[in-house]
Amino acid sequence: MTSSSDRSPAVDVQAPKTYEVRTYGCQMNVHDSERLSGLLEEAGYVRAPEGSDGDADVVVFNTCAVRENADNRLYGNLGRLAPKKASRPGMQIAVGGCLAQKDRDTIVKKAPWVDVVFGTHNIGKLPILLERARVQEEAQVEIAESLEAFPSTLPTRRESAYAAWVSISVGCNNTCTFCIVPALRGKEKDRRPGDILAEVEALVGEGVSEITLLGQNVNAYGSDIGDREAFSKLLRACGNIEGLERVRFTSPHPRDFTDDVIAAMAETPNVMPQLHMPLQSGSDTVLKAMRRSYRQERYLGIIEKVRAAIPHAAITTDIIVGFPGETEEDFEQTMHAVREARFTQAFTFQYSKRPGTPAATMENQIPKEVVQARYERLVALQEEISWEENKKQVGRTLELMVAEGEGRKDGATHRLSGRAPDNRLVHFTKPEQEVRPGDVVTVEITYAAPHHLLAEGQVLDVRPTRAGDAWEKRNAAEAAKPTGVMLGLPKIGAPEPLPVATGSGCGCD
């Protein structure tokens, strides 16, 4: 019999700590959340199961400061977590993003159970701030005033195996009166083209076949490095990357939309025939009050040039209804611009005060009922145009990149969903052959609705891709992860920066 002294010492086995990241706001926030997830996983945490609803060891709020009620939404969610934290020793709550950059110490005063507050410029500090809060048993508030490291140097847990955001710049040099984002994310800082292309090539090497170039004013890229044609050169350079099938970008500003960009879009085969360009208003008077540096004629002129160069381009936009001082005549100018532009889709918002912006204190704030009525008229017009434009797709044969989770009714209808080159959403009949997200199918469009297309016949062709392989490999790896215990303690601390491996970049868009 083996004596107790001969037994091996007990191994310190500990269940992995879990995390949950809740994201609000624009694509830049979505991309930042991928970085936050990567940082936490690098530090030893594992993602909490779907639907955990605050039952994780660490809950991170990546906030947006654009909407008038953004803070109310945050504090309401924090309040609901307070009793969970009180009953769960060791649980931590962190708040980051634009609202954290703006409100700083206010968050801890209103919600003293928050452990960490960090800003938009120092997301890489999250793991070490969590550890410091645990050791010191007090809230850690650290807001950097300028960018410490470009986000793309940080670890990442990308939400998609086949499509990826690639940040080309952060910050914005514009001064739109309705937008607080430049004050929170700072002046524009551009990445070097070589660093961007190295990241894209690395992603393609991992199986990604579609990338979206991301910036708060994406086509102003180059202003920080002194090259006015840097963005068009970047698009063309992406066209030379073998294996990269689709290139998109968001969001451009009409002020910086130059002819060389249109030429690059038209002449680079893997740059998709799609453009999302915020209009915001069709009234020159309102545009001036918004401090938008273009007018209706200039905006419609860009669209005319894009359509001349790329006839099948799908153009989408953002519009704000009810900006302070907007008259009925001003609103009719917006309706006129929408009729002329014939957008495939418009993301339409009722103006709401954004604390800290000049527009919030302007006179002639429009009554809610007037804004609502105008909004409904605009939405009805755009629905009509969207449907008419989508009907033009019936009978066309399109290549779709198969998407994951975009068709909410796919299970009931026995369909799959994918994105056309122009980014239209298409639901198609599930073929007998296995099809994975990231693969490419060829279909014929048979029906059009305002917000999607249907391909009800048989799939004409299925092309397995490296992107589909990447999706399959990721799913197999996720399924193989241990769910019970892990050895040792999670690694805590700021990870070493990795080699160069985020609709619209700006929250106001």
XYZ file of N, CA and C in Angstrom, residues 19 21 27-43 45 47 123-124 127 150-161 163-167 191 199-200 202-203 206 208 214 474 478 481 495-502:
180
model
N -15.620 35.611 -19.283
C -15.838 37.030 -19.563
C -17.001 37.216 -20.524
N -18.415 40.548 -23.089
C -18.253 41.926 -23.575
C -19.563 42.359 -24.217
N -19.172 50.630 -35.760
C -18.272 49.546 -36.122
C -16.929 49.663 -35.423
N -16.494 50.895 -35.143
C -15.232 51.067 -34.431
C -15.321 50.417 -33.048
N -16.471 50.554 -32.393
C -16.664 49.911 -31.103
C -16.697 48.388 -31.245
N -17.346 47.910 -32.302
C -17.387 46.464 -32.540
C -15.966 45.927 -32.699
N -15.160 46.650 -33.475
C -13.776 46.226 -33.689
C -12.979 46.305 -32.390
N -13.199 47.366 -31.606
C -12.523 47.470 -30.309
C -12.898 46.302 -29.396
N -14.159 45.874 -29.461
C -14.591 44.757 -28.622
C -13.897 43.457 -29.022
N -13.601 43.295 -30.314
C -12.819 42.132 -30.726
C -11.447 42.166 -30.067
N -10.870 43.367 -29.945
C -9.575 43.514 -29.280
C -9.700 43.214 -27.779
N -10.754 43.737 -27.155
C -10.954 43.478 -25.724
C -11.104 41.983 -25.458
N -11.844 41.291 -26.314
C -11.996 39.844 -26.161
C -10.653 39.148 -26.330
N -9.872 39.593 -27.312
C -8.555 39.002 -27.522
C -7.633 39.207 -26.338
N -7.670 40.402 -25.756
C -6.856 40.697 -24.581
C -7.224 39.801 -23.410
N -8.520 39.645 -23.180
C -8.971 38.830 -22.054
C -8.614 37.354 -22.262
N -8.750 36.866 -23.488
C -8.389 35.473 -23.746
C -6.882 35.275 -23.636
N -6.120 36.276 -24.059
C -4.663 36.229 -23.890
C -4.301 36.172 -22.405
N -5.140 36.789 -21.565
C -4.900 36.810 -20.119
C -5.467 35.578 -19.409
N -8.762 34.234 -19.701
C -10.220 34.129 -19.565
C -10.802 33.363 -20.758
N -14.561 32.898 -23.014
C -15.845 33.567 -23.248
C -16.974 32.824 -22.549
N -7.282 50.760 -24.416
C -7.989 49.499 -24.222
C -7.014 48.368 -23.893
N -5.759 48.502 -24.294
C -4.775 47.462 -24.020
C -4.463 47.286 -22.551
N -6.622 44.134 -18.980
C -6.285 43.017 -18.071
C -5.516 43.466 -16.834
N -1.641 51.678 -31.482
C -2.711 51.482 -32.452
C -3.419 50.166 -32.141
N -4.760 50.166 -32.094
C -5.486 48.971 -31.665
C -5.098 47.699 -32.401
N -4.704 47.807 -33.667
C -4.410 46.602 -34.440
C -3.125 45.915 -34.019
N -2.367 46.500 -33.065
C -1.207 45.803 -32.521
C -1.594 44.900 -31.358
N -2.862 44.943 -30.950
C -3.322 44.167 -29.799
C -3.850 42.803 -30.229
N -3.879 41.836 -29.302
C -4.502 40.541 -29.624
C -5.962 40.748 -29.999
N -6.524 39.788 -30.709
C -7.914 39.938 -31.124
C -8.617 38.592 -31.124
N -9.908 38.645 -30.847
C -10.764 37.479 -31.067
C -11.809 37.911 -32.071
N -11.545 37.661 -33.321
C -12.440 38.151 -34.376
C -13.736 37.344 -34.385
N -14.829 38.064 -34.623
C -16.138 37.420 -34.584
C -16.372 36.527 -35.792
N -15.650 36.757 -36.867
C -15.849 35.976 -38.082
C -14.532 35.335 -38.502
N -14.616 34.107 -39.015
C -13.420 33.432 -39.522
C -13.140 33.803 -40.968
N -14.437 36.961 -42.585
C -14.488 38.392 -42.878
C -13.921 39.148 -41.687
N -13.230 40.258 -41.958
C -12.552 40.953 -40.864
C -12.539 42.458 -41.094
N -12.600 43.205 -39.965
C -12.356 44.640 -39.988
C -10.839 44.868 -39.980
N -10.399 45.906 -40.672
C -9.003 46.327 -40.595
C -8.989 47.841 -40.426
N -8.561 48.310 -39.266
C -8.505 49.752 -39.020
C -7.353 50.363 -39.806
N -2.436 54.825 -39.921
C -1.425 53.764 -39.899
C -0.591 53.832 -41.174
N -1.156 43.427 -42.229
C -2.264 42.838 -41.477
C -3.227 42.130 -42.412
N -3.540 42.761 -43.542
C -4.461 42.139 -44.498
C -3.883 40.822 -45.002
N -1.742 38.883 -43.529
C -1.770 37.897 -42.454
C -3.172 37.311 -42.293
N -4.194 38.161 -42.401
C -5.570 37.688 -42.288
C -5.913 36.734 -43.429
N -4.693 33.416 -42.861
C -5.493 32.660 -41.890
C -6.818 32.173 -42.473
N -9.150 34.405 -44.119
C -10.102 35.494 -44.352
C -10.124 35.835 -45.842
N -11.539 50.243 -42.188
C -12.357 50.950 -41.202
C -11.673 52.222 -40.728
N -12.136 26.732 -37.185
C -12.437 27.462 -35.948
C -13.519 26.739 -35.155
N -13.248 25.353 -31.366
C -14.151 25.793 -30.295
C -14.806 24.585 -29.621
N -12.483 22.770 -27.120
C -12.019 23.461 -25.920
C -12.568 22.784 -24.672
N -0.433 42.053 -22.144
C 0.286 41.134 -23.023
C 1.272 41.888 -23.913
N 2.262 41.147 -24.390
C 3.191 41.745 -25.339
C 2.442 42.046 -26.633
N 2.712 43.184 -27.268
C 2.064 43.469 -28.546
C 2.379 42.392 -29.566
N 1.360 42.012 -30.344
C 1.577 41.040 -31.402
C 2.079 41.746 -32.650
N 2.739 41.013 -33.552
C 3.067 41.609 -34.846
C 1.786 42.019 -35.546
N 1.906 42.974 -36.466
C 0.699 43.423 -37.164
C 0.044 42.212 -37.798
N -1.052 41.882 -37.451
C -1.669 40.606 -37.820
C -2.227 40.478 -39.256
N -11.214 46.939 -34.386
C -12.628 47.297 -35.400
C -12.823 46.537 -35.715
